[in-house]
Backbone as XML, in Angstrom:
<?xml version="1.0"?>
<chain id="A" units="angstrom">
  <residue number="1" name="UNK">
    <atom name="N" x="96.726" y="98.179" z="110.074"/>
    <atom name="CA" x="95.727" y="98.258" z="111.145"/>
    <atom name="C" x="95.802" y="99.619" z="111.803"/>
  </residue>
  <residue number="2" name="UNK">
    <atom name="N" x="94.656" y="100.095" z="112.237"/>
    <atom name="CA" x="94.564" y="101.397" z="112.887"/>
    <atom name="C" x="93.821" y="101.192" z="114.198"/>
  </residue>
  <residue number="3" name="UNK">
    <atom name="N" x="94.558" y="100.991" z="115.267"/>
    <atom name="CA" x="93.950" y="100.633" z="116.543"/>
    <atom name="C" x="94.086" y="101.704" z="117.606"/>
  </residue>
  <residue number="4" name="UNK">
    <atom name="N" x="94.350" y="102.927" z="117.217"/>
    <atom name="CA" x="94.588" y="103.959" z="118.209"/>
    <atom name="C" x="93.704" y="105.170" z="118.048"/>
  </residue>
  <residue number="5" name="UNK">
    <atom name="N" x="94.349" y="106.308" z="117.859"/>
    <atom name="CA" x="93.666" y="107.601" z="117.836"/>
    <atom name="C" x="93.855" y="108.263" z="116.479"/>
  </residue>
  <residue number="6" name="UNK">
    <atom name="N" x="92.770" y="108.820" z="115.957"/>
    <atom name="CA" x="92.819" y="109.640" z="114.758"/>
    <atom name="C" x="92.683" y="111.085" z="115.231"/>
  </residue>
  <residue number="7" name="UNK">
    <atom name="N" x="93.712" y="111.889" z="114.992"/>
    <atom name="CA" x="93.667" y="113.307" z="115.366"/>
    <atom name="C" x="93.326" y="114.104" z="114.116"/>
  </residue>
  <residue number="8" name="UNK">
    <atom name="N" x="92.173" y="114.768" z="114.164"/>
    <atom name="CA" x="91.699" y="115.542" z="113.027"/>
    <atom name="C" x="92.277" y="116.955" z="113.080"/>
  </residue>
  <residue number="9" name="UNK">
    <atom name="N" x="92.483" y="117.583" z="111.921"/>
    <atom name="CA" x="93.111" y="118.907" z="111.894"/>
    <atom name="C" x="92.114" y="120.041" z="112.137"/>
  </residue>
  <residue number="10" name="UNK">
    <atom name="N" x="91.392" y="119.964" z="113.251"/>
    <atom name="CA" x="90.415" y="120.977" z="113.628"/>
    <atom name="C" x="90.869" y="121.622" z="114.940"/>
  </residue>
  <residue number="11" name="UNK">
    <atom name="N" x="91.767" y="122.615" z="114.870"/>
    <atom name="CA" x="92.356" y="123.177" z="116.091"/>
    <atom name="C" x="91.349" y="123.870" z="117.013"/>
  </residue>
  <residue number="12" name="UNK">
    <atom name="N" x="90.207" y="124.292" z="116.476"/>
    <atom name="CA" x="89.231" y="124.987" z="117.316"/>
    <atom name="C" x="88.638" y="124.095" z="118.400"/>
  </residue>
  <residue number="13" name="UNK">
    <atom name="N" x="88.598" y="122.765" z="118.178"/>
    <atom name="CA" x="88.049" y="121.888" z="119.221"/>
    <atom name="C" x="88.874" y="120.627" z="119.457"/>
  </residue>
  <residue number="14" name="UNK">
    <atom name="N" x="90.006" y="120.499" z="118.764"/>
    <atom name="CA" x="90.922" y="119.367" z="118.957"/>
    <atom name="C" x="90.206" y="118.018" z="118.815"/>
  </residue>
  <residue number="15" name="UNK">
    <atom name="N" x="89.473" y="117.832" z="117.718"/>
    <atom name="CA" x="88.700" y="116.609" z="117.479"/>
    <atom name="C" x="89.597" y="115.394" z="117.340"/>
  </residue>
  <residue number="16" name="UNK">
    <atom name="N" x="89.164" y="114.304" z="117.968"/>
    <atom name="CA" x="89.851" y="113.025" z="117.871"/>
    <atom name="C" x="88.814" y="111.906" z="117.833"/>
  </residue>
  <residue number="17" name="UNK">
    <atom name="N" x="89.184" y="110.816" z="117.196"/>
    <atom name="CA" x="88.379" y="109.609" z="117.206"/>
    <atom name="C" x="89.245" y="108.507" z="117.786"/>
  </residue>
  <residue number="18" name="UNK">
    <atom name="N" x="88.780" y="107.913" z="118.892"/>
    <atom name="CA" x="89.529" y="106.866" z="119.594"/>
    <atom name="C" x="88.900" y="105.521" z="119.277"/>
  </residue>
  <residue number="19" name="UNK">
    <atom name="N" x="89.712" y="104.600" z="118.766"/>
    <atom name="CA" x="89.201" y="103.268" z="118.451"/>
    <atom name="C" x="89.119" y="102.425" z="119.716"/>
  </residue>
  <residue number="20" name="UNK">
    <atom name="N" x="87.937" y="101.861" z="119.956"/>
    <atom name="CA" x="87.714" y="100.966" z="121.081"/>
    <atom name="C" x="87.681" y="99.547" z="120.521"/>
  </residue>
  <residue number="21" name="UNK">
    <atom name="N" x="88.781" y="98.817" z="120.684"/>
    <atom name="CA" x="88.899" y="97.475" z="120.111"/>
    <atom name="C" x="87.886" y="96.496" z="120.705"/>
  </residue>
  <residue number="22" name="UNK">
    <atom name="N" x="87.441" y="96.739" z="121.936"/>
    <atom name="CA" x="86.470" y="95.843" z="122.565"/>
    <atom name="C" x="85.100" y="95.922" z="121.890"/>
  </residue>
  <residue number="23" name="UNK">
    <atom name="N" x="84.723" y="97.123" z="121.438"/>
    <atom name="CA" x="83.410" y="97.317" z="120.819"/>
    <atom name="C" x="83.484" y="97.444" z="119.305"/>
  </residue>
  <residue number="24" name="UNK">
    <atom name="N" x="84.691" y="97.699" z="118.767"/>
    <atom name="CA" x="84.850" y="97.881" z="117.325"/>
    <atom name="C" x="84.313" y="99.211" z="116.825"/>
  </residue>
  <residue number="25" name="UNK">
    <atom name="N" x="84.234" y="100.200" z="117.713"/>
    <atom name="CA" x="83.713" y="101.505" z="117.318"/>
    <atom name="C" x="84.734" y="102.605" z="117.611"/>
  </residue>
  <residue number="26" name="UNK">
    <atom name="N" x="84.493" y="103.747" z="117.007"/>
    <atom name="CA" x="85.327" y="104.932" z="117.199"/>
    <atom name="C" x="84.557" y="105.918" z="118.065"/>
  </residue>
  <residue number="27" name="UNK">
    <atom name="N" x="85.173" y="106.314" z="119.173"/>
    <atom name="CA" x="84.546" y="107.234" z="120.118"/>
    <atom name="C" x="85.066" y="108.640" z="119.856"/>
  </residue>
  <residue number="28" name="UNK">
    <atom name="N" x="84.145" y="109.601" z="119.830"/>
    <atom name="CA" x="84.476" y="110.979" z="119.479"/>
    <atom name="C" x="84.902" y="111.771" z="120.718"/>
  </residue>
  <residue number="29" name="UNK">
    <atom name="N" x="86.051" y="112.424" z="120.599"/>
    <atom name="CA" x="86.592" y="113.267" z="121.658"/>
    <atom name="C" x="86.793" y="114.670" z="121.101"/>
  </residue>
  <residue number="30" name="UNK">
    <atom name="N" x="86.591" y="115.671" z="121.958"/>
    <atom name="CA" x="86.922" y="117.051" z="121.615"/>
    <atom name="C" x="87.204" y="117.819" z="122.895"/>
  </residue>
  <residue number="31" name="UNK">
    <atom name="N" x="87.936" y="118.918" z="122.762"/>
    <atom name="CA" x="88.321" y="119.739" z="123.911"/>
    <atom name="C" x="89.002" y="118.909" z="125.002"/>
  </residue>
  <residue number="32" name="UNK">
    <atom name="N" x="89.727" y="117.856" z="124.615"/>
    <atom name="CA" x="90.490" y="117.070" z="125.567"/>
    <atom name="C" x="89.744" y="115.963" z="126.285"/>
  </residue>
  <residue number="33" name="UNK">
    <atom name="N" x="88.486" y="115.723" z="125.938"/>
    <atom name="CA" x="87.741" y="114.662" z="126.600"/>
    <atom name="C" x="86.663" y="114.084" z="125.712"/>
  </residue>
  <residue number="34" name="UNK">
    <atom name="N" x="86.007" y="113.023" z="126.158"/>
    <atom name="CA" x="84.952" y="112.407" z="125.350"/>
    <atom name="C" x="83.754" y="113.341" z="125.192"/>
  </residue>
  <residue number="35" name="UNK">
    <atom name="N" x="83.150" y="113.312" z="124.016"/>
    <atom name="CA" x="81.930" y="114.079" z="123.753"/>
    <atom name="C" x="80.749" y="113.202" z="124.169"/>
  </residue>
  <residue number="36" name="UNK">
    <atom name="N" x="80.083" y="113.590" z="125.228"/>
    <atom name="CA" x="79.028" y="112.776" z="125.832"/>
    <atom name="C" x="77.659" y="113.311" z="125.425"/>
  </residue>
  <residue number="37" name="UNK">
    <atom name="N" x="76.790" y="112.407" z="125.000"/>
    <atom name="CA" x="75.416" y="112.759" z="124.650"/>
    <atom name="C" x="74.690" y="113.216" z="125.905"/>
  </residue>
  <residue number="38" name="UNK">
    <atom name="N" x="74.051" y="114.358" z="125.845"/>
    <atom name="CA" x="73.389" y="114.939" z="127.013"/>
    <atom name="C" x="72.233" y="114.073" z="127.520"/>
  </residue>
  <residue number="39" name="UNK">
    <atom name="N" x="71.566" y="113.342" z="126.630"/>
    <atom name="CA" x="70.423" y="112.527" z="127.049"/>
    <atom name="C" x="70.833" y="111.152" z="127.556"/>
  </residue>
  <residue number="40" name="UNK">
    <atom name="N" x="71.744" y="110.500" z="126.840"/>
    <atom name="CA" x="72.082" y="109.120" z="127.187"/>
    <atom name="C" x="73.317" y="109.013" z="128.084"/>
  </residue>
  <residue number="41" name="UNK">
    <atom name="N" x="74.083" y="110.076" z="128.159"/>
    <atom name="CA" x="75.346" y="110.095" z="128.906"/>
    <atom name="C" x="76.375" y="109.129" z="128.332"/>
  </residue>
  <residue number="42" name="UNK">
    <atom name="N" x="76.194" y="108.730" z="127.072"/>
    <atom name="CA" x="77.144" y="107.851" z="126.407"/>
    <atom name="C" x="78.032" y="108.660" z="125.472"/>
  </residue>
  <residue number="43" name="UNK">
    <atom name="N" x="79.257" y="108.168" z="125.280"/>
    <atom name="CA" x="80.183" y="108.827" z="124.360"/>
    <atom name="C" x="79.653" y="108.663" z="122.935"/>
  </residue>
  <residue number="44" name="UNK">
    <atom name="N" x="79.650" y="109.743" z="122.178"/>
    <atom name="CA" x="79.239" y="109.699" z="120.784"/>
    <atom name="C" x="80.158" y="108.723" z="120.047"/>
  </residue>
  <residue number="45" name="UNK">
    <atom name="N" x="79.581" y="107.701" z="119.416"/>
    <atom name="CA" x="80.371" y="106.605" z="118.853"/>
    <atom name="C" x="79.932" y="106.283" z="117.435"/>
  </residue>
  <residue number="46" name="UNK">
    <atom name="N" x="80.896" y="105.804" z="116.637"/>
    <atom name="CA" x="80.659" y="105.546" z="115.222"/>
    <atom name="C" x="81.268" y="104.215" z="114.799"/>
  </residue>
  <residue number="47" name="UNK">
    <atom name="N" x="80.530" y="103.459" z="114.007"/>
    <atom name="CA" x="81.030" y="102.204" z="113.458"/>
    <atom name="C" x="81.886" y="102.451" z="112.218"/>
  </residue>
  <residue number="48" name="UNK">
    <atom name="N" x="81.571" y="103.524" z="111.491"/>
    <atom name="CA" x="82.282" y="103.896" z="110.272"/>
    <atom name="C" x="82.775" y="105.326" z="110.391"/>
  </residue>
  <residue number="49" name="UNK">
    <atom name="N" x="83.947" y="105.593" z="109.816"/>
    <atom name="CA" x="84.480" y="106.949" z="109.739"/>
    <atom name="C" x="84.878" y="107.194" z="108.293"/>
  </residue>
  <residue number="50" name="UNK">
    <atom name="N" x="84.383" y="108.289" z="107.730"/>
    <atom name="CA" x="84.795" y="108.720" z="106.394"/>
    <atom name="C" x="85.399" y="110.103" z="106.534"/>
  </residue>
  <residue number="51" name="UNK">
    <atom name="N" x="86.608" y="110.267" z="106.039"/>
    <atom name="CA" x="87.248" y="111.572" z="105.988"/>
    <atom name="C" x="87.341" y="111.966" z="104.525"/>
  </residue>
  <residue number="52" name="UNK">
    <atom name="N" x="86.816" y="113.136" z="104.215"/>
    <atom name="CA" x="86.670" y="113.587" z="102.839"/>
    <atom name="C" x="87.461" y="114.879" z="102.647"/>
  </residue>
  <residue number="53" name="UNK">
    <atom name="N" x="88.466" y="114.861" z="101.783"/>
    <atom name="CA" x="89.279" y="116.049" z="101.489"/>
    <atom name="C" x="88.488" y="116.986" z="100.581"/>
  </residue>
  <residue number="54" name="UNK">
    <atom name="N" x="88.466" y="118.285" z="100.925"/>
    <atom name="CA" x="87.696" y="119.242" z="100.140"/>
    <atom name="C" x="88.403" y="120.593" z="100.080"/>
  </residue>
  <residue number="55" name="UNK">
    <atom name="N" x="88.260" y="121.241" z="98.935"/>
    <atom name="CA" x="88.707" y="122.623" z="98.837"/>
    <atom name="C" x="87.701" y="123.490" z="99.588"/>
  </residue>
  <residue number="56" name="UNK">
    <atom name="N" x="88.106" y="124.713" z="99.880"/>
    <atom name="CA" x="87.236" y="125.573" z="100.678"/>
    <atom name="C" x="87.515" y="127.036" z="100.347"/>
  </residue>
  <residue number="57" name="UNK">
    <atom name="N" x="86.666" y="127.888" z="100.880"/>
    <atom name="CA" x="86.845" y="129.331" z="100.749"/>
    <atom name="C" x="86.162" y="130.026" z="101.907"/>
  </residue>
  <residue number="58" name="UNK">
    <atom name="N" x="86.274" y="131.328" z="101.943"/>
    <atom name="CA" x="85.676" y="132.110" z="103.028"/>
    <atom name="C" x="84.608" y="133.042" z="102.475"/>
  </residue>
  <residue number="59" name="UNK">
    <atom name="N" x="83.494" y="133.117" z="103.195"/>
    <atom name="CA" x="82.428" y="134.061" z="102.871"/>
    <atom name="C" x="82.710" y="135.411" z="103.508"/>
  </residue>
  <residue number="60" name="UNK">
    <atom name="N" x="83.547" y="135.430" z="104.517"/>
    <atom name="CA" x="83.807" y="136.639" z="105.293"/>
    <atom name="C" x="83.216" y="136.501" z="106.680"/>
  </residue>
  <residue number="61" name="UNK">
    <atom name="N" x="83.677" y="137.310" z="107.593"/>
    <atom name="CA" x="83.193" y="137.322" z="108.976"/>
    <atom name="C" x="83.284" y="135.947" z="109.633"/>
  </residue>
  <residue number="62" name="UNK">
    <atom name="N" x="84.292" y="135.158" z="109.252"/>
    <atom name="CA" x="84.494" y="133.851" z="109.874"/>
    <atom name="C" x="83.693" y="132.716" z="109.278"/>
  </residue>
  <residue number="63" name="UNK">
    <atom name="N" x="82.877" y="132.972" z="108.255"/>
    <atom name="CA" x="82.073" y="131.923" z="107.633"/>
    <atom name="C" x="82.849" y="131.274" z="106.498"/>
  </residue>
  <residue number="64" name="UNK">
    <atom name="N" x="82.760" y="129.934" z="106.430"/>
    <atom name="CA" x="83.490" y="129.159" z="105.441"/>
    <atom name="C" x="82.515" y="128.391" z="104.559"/>
  </residue>
  <residue number="65" name="UNK">
    <atom name="N" x="82.971" y="128.017" z="103.380"/>
    <atom name="CA" x="82.245" y="127.075" z="102.531"/>
    <atom name="C" x="83.216" y="125.985" z="102.098"/>
  </residue>
  <residue number="66" name="UNK">
    <atom name="N" x="82.693" y="124.782" z="101.905"/>
    <atom name="CA" x="83.497" y="123.641" z="101.474"/>
    <atom name="C" x="82.918" y="123.096" z="100.176"/>
  </residue>
  <residue number="67" name="UNK">
    <atom name="N" x="83.790" y="122.831" z="99.230"/>
    <atom name="CA" x="83.373" y="122.317" z="97.933"/>
    <atom name="C" x="83.265" y="120.795" z="98.012"/>
  </residue>
  <residue number="68" name="UNK">
    <atom name="N" x="82.044" y="120.318" z="98.164"/>
    <atom name="CA" x="81.814" y="118.881" z="98.245"/>
    <atom name="C" x="81.085" y="118.360" z="97.015"/>
  </residue>
  <residue number="69" name="UNK">
    <atom name="N" x="81.144" y="119.140" z="95.934"/>
    <atom name="CA" x="80.681" y="118.661" z="94.630"/>
    <atom name="C" x="81.923" y="118.420" z="93.791"/>
  </residue>
  <residue number="70" name="UNK">
    <atom name="N" x="81.827" y="117.474" z="92.873"/>
    <atom name="CA" x="82.986" y="117.123" z="92.053"/>
    <atom name="C" x="83.526" y="115.782" z="92.500"/>
  </residue>
  <residue number="71" name="UNK">
    <atom name="N" x="84.841" y="115.732" z="92.713"/>
    <atom name="CA" x="85.446" y="114.473" z="93.152"/>
    <atom name="C" x="86.709" y="114.765" z="93.935"/>
  </residue>
  <residue number="72" name="UNK">
    <atom name="N" x="87.126" y="113.781" z="94.711"/>
    <atom name="CA" x="88.326" y="113.966" z="95.516"/>
    <atom name="C" x="88.738" y="112.671" z="96.189"/>
  </residue>
  <residue number="73" name="UNK">
    <atom name="N" x="89.654" y="112.822" z="97.125"/>
    <atom name="CA" x="90.178" y="111.663" z="97.835"/>
    <atom name="C" x="89.686" y="111.658" z="99.272"/>
  </residue>
  <residue number="74" name="UNK">
    <atom name="N" x="89.903" y="110.545" z="99.937"/>
    <atom name="CA" x="89.495" y="110.431" z="101.323"/>
    <atom name="C" x="89.999" y="109.153" z="101.940"/>
  </residue>
  <residue number="75" name="UNK">
    <atom name="N" x="89.457" y="108.864" z="103.123"/>
    <atom name="CA" x="89.753" y="107.629" z="103.835"/>
    <atom name="C" x="88.454" y="107.028" z="104.332"/>
  </residue>
  <residue number="76" name="UNK">
    <atom name="N" x="88.382" y="105.703" z="104.291"/>
    <atom name="CA" x="87.309" y="104.967" z="104.959"/>
    <atom name="C" x="87.971" y="104.190" z="106.083"/>
  </residue>
  <residue number="77" name="UNK">
    <atom name="N" x="87.459" y="104.389" z="107.297"/>
    <atom name="CA" x="88.051" y="103.783" z="108.482"/>
    <atom name="C" x="86.964" y="102.991" z="109.206"/>
  </residue>
  <residue number="78" name="UNK">
    <atom name="N" x="87.238" y="101.723" z="109.429"/>
    <atom name="CA" x="86.290" y="100.861" z="110.132"/>
    <atom name="C" x="87.020" y="99.613" z="110.607"/>
  </residue>
  <residue number="79" name="UNK">
    <atom name="N" x="86.572" y="99.076" z="111.719"/>
    <atom name="CA" x="87.102" y="97.810" z="112.239"/>
    <atom name="C" x="88.619" y="97.841" z="112.420"/>
  </residue>
  <residue number="80" name="UNK">
    <atom name="N" x="89.146" y="99.002" z="112.787"/>
    <atom name="CA" x="90.581" y="99.111" z="113.029"/>
    <atom name="C" x="91.420" y="99.207" z="111.772"/>
  </residue>
  <residue number="81" name="UNK">
    <atom name="N" x="90.795" y="99.416" z="110.614"/>
    <atom name="CA" x="91.512" y="99.517" z="109.348"/>
    <atom name="C" x="91.214" y="100.850" z="108.681"/>
  </residue>
  <residue number="82" name="UNK">
    <atom name="N" x="92.190" y="101.345" z="107.929"/>
    <atom name="CA" x="92.044" y="102.596" z="107.190"/>
    <atom name="C" x="92.431" y="102.333" z="105.737"/>
  </residue>
  <residue number="83" name="UNK">
    <atom name="N" x="91.516" y="102.643" z="104.812"/>
    <atom name="CA" x="91.824" y="102.466" z="103.397"/>
    <atom name="C" x="91.571" y="103.775" z="102.644"/>
  </residue>
  <residue number="84" name="UNK">
    <atom name="N" x="92.446" y="104.087" z="101.696"/>
    <atom name="CA" x="92.207" y="105.261" z="100.849"/>
    <atom name="C" x="90.975" y="105.032" z="99.978"/>
  </residue>
  <residue number="85" name="UNK">
    <atom name="N" x="90.222" y="106.087" z="99.751"/>
    <atom name="CA" x="89.030" y="106.023" z="98.902"/>
    <atom name="C" x="89.013" y="107.251" z="97.999"/>
  </residue>
  <residue number="86" name="UNK">
    <atom name="N" x="88.089" y="107.242" z="97.062"/>
    <atom name="CA" x="87.761" y="108.435" z="96.306"/>
    <atom name="C" x="86.278" y="108.713" z="96.527"/>
  </residue>
  <residue number="87" name="UNK">
    <atom name="N" x="85.882" y="109.948" z="96.279"/>
    <atom name="CA" x="84.474" y="110.312" z="96.404"/>
    <atom name="C" x="84.083" y="111.126" z="95.180"/>
  </residue>
  <residue number="88" name="UNK">
    <atom name="N" x="82.793" y="111.110" z="94.875"/>
    <atom name="CA" x="82.282" y="111.944" z="93.791"/>
    <atom name="C" x="80.857" y="112.351" z="94.104"/>
  </residue>
  <residue number="89" name="UNK">
    <atom name="N" x="80.531" y="113.553" z="93.648"/>
    <atom name="CA" x="79.180" y="114.085" z="93.840"/>
    <atom name="C" x="78.912" y="115.076" z="92.714"/>
  </residue>
  <residue number="90" name="UNK">
    <atom name="N" x="77.764" y="114.936" z="92.080"/>
    <atom name="CA" x="77.372" y="115.874" z="91.032"/>
    <atom name="C" x="76.681" y="117.076" z="91.645"/>
  </residue>
  <residue number="91" name="UNK">
    <atom name="N" x="75.422" y="117.217" z="91.368"/>
    <atom name="CA" x="74.630" y="118.333" z="91.862"/>
    <atom name="C" x="74.510" y="118.292" z="93.381"/>
  </residue>
  <residue number="92" name="UNK">
    <atom name="N" x="74.713" y="119.435" z="94.035"/>
    <atom name="CA" x="74.656" y="119.519" z="95.496"/>
    <atom name="C" x="73.358" y="118.965" z="96.078"/>
  </residue>
  <residue number="93" name="UNK">
    <atom name="N" x="72.235" y="119.299" z="95.479"/>
    <atom name="CA" x="70.954" y="118.970" z="96.093"/>
    <atom name="C" x="70.343" y="117.662" z="95.609"/>
  </residue>
  <residue number="94" name="UNK">
    <atom name="N" x="70.702" y="117.218" z="94.427"/>
    <atom name="CA" x="69.987" y="116.104" z="93.833"/>
    <atom name="C" x="70.731" y="114.780" z="93.821"/>
  </residue>
  <residue number="95" name="UNK">
    <atom name="N" x="72.022" y="114.783" z="94.087"/>
    <atom name="CA" x="72.770" y="113.536" z="94.017"/>
    <atom name="C" x="73.424" y="113.208" z="95.348"/>
  </residue>
  <residue number="96" name="UNK">
    <atom name="N" x="73.477" y="111.922" z="95.655"/>
    <atom name="CA" x="74.196" y="111.468" z="96.841"/>
    <atom name="C" x="75.687" y="111.442" z="96.548"/>
  </residue>
  <residue number="97" name="UNK">
    <atom name="N" x="76.484" y="111.566" z="97.576"/>
    <atom name="CA" x="77.919" y="111.399" z="97.428"/>
    <atom name="C" x="78.218" y="109.913" z="97.329"/>
  </residue>
  <residue number="98" name="UNK">
    <atom name="N" x="79.069" y="109.547" z="96.393"/>
    <atom name="CA" x="79.523" y="108.162" z="96.254"/>
    <atom name="C" x="80.913" y="108.065" z="96.851"/>
  </residue>
  <residue number="99" name="UNK">
    <atom name="N" x="81.139" y="107.030" z="97.630"/>
    <atom name="CA" x="82.439" y="106.736" z="98.204"/>
    <atom name="C" x="82.901" y="105.408" z="97.617"/>
  </residue>
  <residue number="100" name="UNK">
    <atom name="N" x="84.093" y="105.415" z="96.967"/>
    <atom name="CA" x="84.534" y="104.247" z="96.211"/>
    <atom name="C" x="85.921" y="103.782" z="96.646"/>
  </residue>
  <residue number="101" name="UNK">
    <atom name="N" x="86.138" y="102.476" z="96.548"/>
    <atom name="CA" x="87.443" y="101.896" z="96.870"/>
    <atom name="C" x="88.404" y="102.074" z="95.692"/>
  </residue>
  <residue number="102" name="UNK">
    <atom name="N" x="89.587" y="101.505" z="95.796"/>
    <atom name="CA" x="90.626" y="101.663" z="94.769"/>
    <atom name="C" x="90.206" y="101.092" z="93.419"/>
  </residue>
  <residue number="103" name="UNK">
    <atom name="N" x="89.253" y="100.149" z="93.408"/>
    <atom name="CA" x="88.772" y="99.551" z="92.163"/>
    <atom name="C" x="87.580" y="100.298" z="91.571"/>
  </residue>
  <residue number="104" name="UNK">
    <atom name="N" x="87.169" y="101.404" z="92.216"/>
    <atom name="CA" x="86.027" y="102.168" z="91.738"/>
    <atom name="C" x="84.685" y="101.605" z="92.157"/>
  </residue>
  <residue number="105" name="UNK">
    <atom name="N" x="84.700" y="100.615" z="93.047"/>
    <atom name="CA" x="83.458" y="100.011" z="93.550"/>
    <atom name="C" x="82.966" y="100.786" z="94.760"/>
  </residue>
  <residue number="106" name="UNK">
    <atom name="N" x="81.645" y="100.914" z="94.887"/>
    <atom name="CA" x="81.081" y="101.603" z="96.040"/>
    <atom name="C" x="81.480" y="100.907" z="97.334"/>
  </residue>
  <residue number="107" name="UNK">
    <atom name="N" x="81.817" y="101.701" z="98.339"/>
    <atom name="CA" x="82.135" y="101.179" z="99.665"/>
    <atom name="C" x="80.826" y="100.685" z="100.298"/>
  </residue>
  <residue number="108" name="UNK">
    <atom name="N" x="80.875" y="99.552" z="100.932"/>
    <atom name="CA" x="79.718" y="99.056" z="101.685"/>
    <atom name="C" x="80.003" y="99.327" z="103.158"/>
  </residue>
  <residue number="109" name="UNK">
    <atom name="N" x="79.199" y="100.194" z="103.753"/>
    <atom name="CA" x="79.399" y="100.576" z="105.144"/>
    <atom name="C" x="78.868" y="99.513" z="106.087"/>
  </residue>
  <residue number="110" name="UNK">
    <atom name="N" x="79.481" y="99.431" z="107.253"/>
    <atom name="CA" x="78.951" y="98.590" z="108.322"/>
    <atom name="C" x="77.643" y="99.179" z="108.817"/>
  </residue>
  <residue number="111" name="UNK">
    <atom name="N" x="76.749" y="98.343" z="109.314"/>
    <atom name="CA" x="75.536" y="98.834" z="109.949"/>
    <atom name="C" x="75.937" y="99.629" z="111.184"/>
  </residue>
  <residue number="112" name="UNK">
    <atom name="N" x="75.310" y="100.755" z="111.394"/>
    <atom name="CA" x="75.620" y="101.588" z="112.552"/>
    <atom name="C" x="75.876" y="103.030" z="112.138"/>
  </residue>
  <residue number="113" name="UNK">
    <atom name="N" x="76.219" y="103.833" z="113.112"/>
    <atom name="CA" x="76.447" y="105.257" z="112.897"/>
    <atom name="C" x="77.708" y="105.490" z="112.066"/>
  </residue>
  <residue number="114" name="UNK">
    <atom name="N" x="77.671" y="106.555" z="111.246"/>
    <atom name="CA" x="78.810" y="106.927" z="110.420"/>
    <atom name="C" x="79.176" y="108.382" z="110.672"/>
  </residue>
  <residue number="115" name="UNK">
    <atom name="N" x="80.467" y="108.628" z="110.913"/>
    <atom name="CA" x="81.009" y="109.979" z="111.043"/>
    <atom name="C" x="81.612" y="110.357" z="109.698"/>
  </residue>
  <residue number="116" name="UNK">
    <atom name="N" x="81.180" y="111.487" z="109.121"/>
    <atom name="CA" x="81.794" y="112.003" z="107.906"/>
    <atom name="C" x="82.429" y="113.337" z="108.253"/>
  </residue>
  <residue number="117" name="UNK">
    <atom name="N" x="83.739" y="113.390" z="108.116"/>
    <atom name="CA" x="84.490" y="114.603" z="108.394"/>
    <atom name="C" x="84.949" y="115.232" z="107.096"/>
  </residue>
  <residue number="118" name="UNK">
    <atom name="N" x="84.563" y="116.492" z="106.873"/>
    <atom name="CA" x="85.022" y="117.246" z="105.713"/>
    <atom name="C" x="86.292" y="117.972" z="106.144"/>
  </residue>
  <residue number="119" name="UNK">
    <atom name="N" x="87.420" y="117.596" z="105.553"/>
    <atom name="CA" x="88.721" y="118.106" z="105.978"/>
    <atom name="C" x="89.243" y="119.068" z="104.914"/>
  </residue>
  <residue number="120" name="UNK">
    <atom name="N" x="89.616" y="120.281" z="105.318"/>
    <atom name="CA" x="90.160" y="121.246" z="104.354"/>
    <atom name="C" x="91.418" y="120.700" z="103.681"/>
  </residue>
  <residue number="121" name="UNK">
    <atom name="N" x="91.530" y="120.953" z="102.386"/>
    <atom name="CA" x="92.668" y="120.391" z="101.657"/>
    <atom name="C" x="94.012" y="120.942" z="102.131"/>
  </residue>
  <residue number="122" name="UNK">
    <atom name="N" x="94.033" y="122.128" z="102.732"/>
    <atom name="CA" x="95.313" y="122.676" z="103.180"/>
    <atom name="C" x="95.797" y="122.069" z="104.498"/>
  </residue>
  <residue number="123" name="UNK">
    <atom name="N" x="94.951" y="121.294" z="105.176"/>
    <atom name="CA" x="95.378" y="120.617" z="106.407"/>
    <atom name="C" x="95.263" y="119.095" z="106.295"/>
  </residue>
  <residue number="124" name="UNK">
    <atom name="N" x="94.912" y="118.612" z="105.104"/>
    <atom name="CA" x="94.722" y="117.177" z="104.873"/>
    <atom name="C" x="95.921" y="116.356" z="105.327"/>
  </residue>
  <residue number="125" name="UNK">
    <atom name="N" x="97.111" y="116.818" z="105.000"/>
    <atom name="CA" x="98.325" y="116.059" z="105.312"/>
    <atom name="C" x="98.692" y="116.080" z="106.781"/>
  </residue>
  <residue number="126" name="UNK">
    <atom name="N" x="97.928" y="116.806" z="107.600"/>
    <atom name="CA" x="98.236" y="116.852" z="109.039"/>
    <atom name="C" x="97.333" y="115.921" z="109.853"/>
  </residue>
  <residue number="127" name="UNK">
    <atom name="N" x="96.450" y="115.171" z="109.189"/>
    <atom name="CA" x="95.674" y="114.159" z="109.915"/>
    <atom name="C" x="96.679" y="113.185" z="110.526"/>
  </residue>
  <residue number="128" name="UNK">
    <atom name="N" x="96.490" y="112.878" z="111.793"/>
    <atom name="CA" x="97.428" y="112.006" z="112.489"/>
    <atom name="C" x="96.746" y="110.695" z="112.849"/>
  </residue>
  <residue number="129" name="UNK">
    <atom name="N" x="97.385" y="109.589" z="112.465"/>
    <atom name="CA" x="96.909" y="108.251" z="112.794"/>
    <atom name="C" x="97.919" y="107.651" z="113.782"/>
  </residue>
  <residue number="130" name="UNK">
    <atom name="N" x="97.499" y="107.414" z="115.004"/>
    <atom name="CA" x="98.412" y="106.887" z="116.026"/>
    <atom name="C" x="97.972" y="105.504" z="116.483"/>
  </residue>
</chain>
């Protein structure tokens, strides 16, 4: 069970996802506090969280690219649970990314908002689940 905080390895904004057991959703925090929607004044919230490990490179001048074609590993997090997954994607523009469980079956997401975090492979092992 995962009933606490997911600390993402994004030091520029200290991203975190806090599980709210009362609502069954993950609330997004950054810069030390909740990220509030300017129009609704509600905390940005997600029913599903997908973390996708990806290789990356630099274009220069601080610009990065992430390789989200091919295949890799990840996590699917929902309802206070975290399960390892794999992902695959062919052509960047023409194919959807598939997220699969340990048996190779497509993950069925809960109805609601989904957060997909592309995590650099060199910081993948520093994701913290508390």
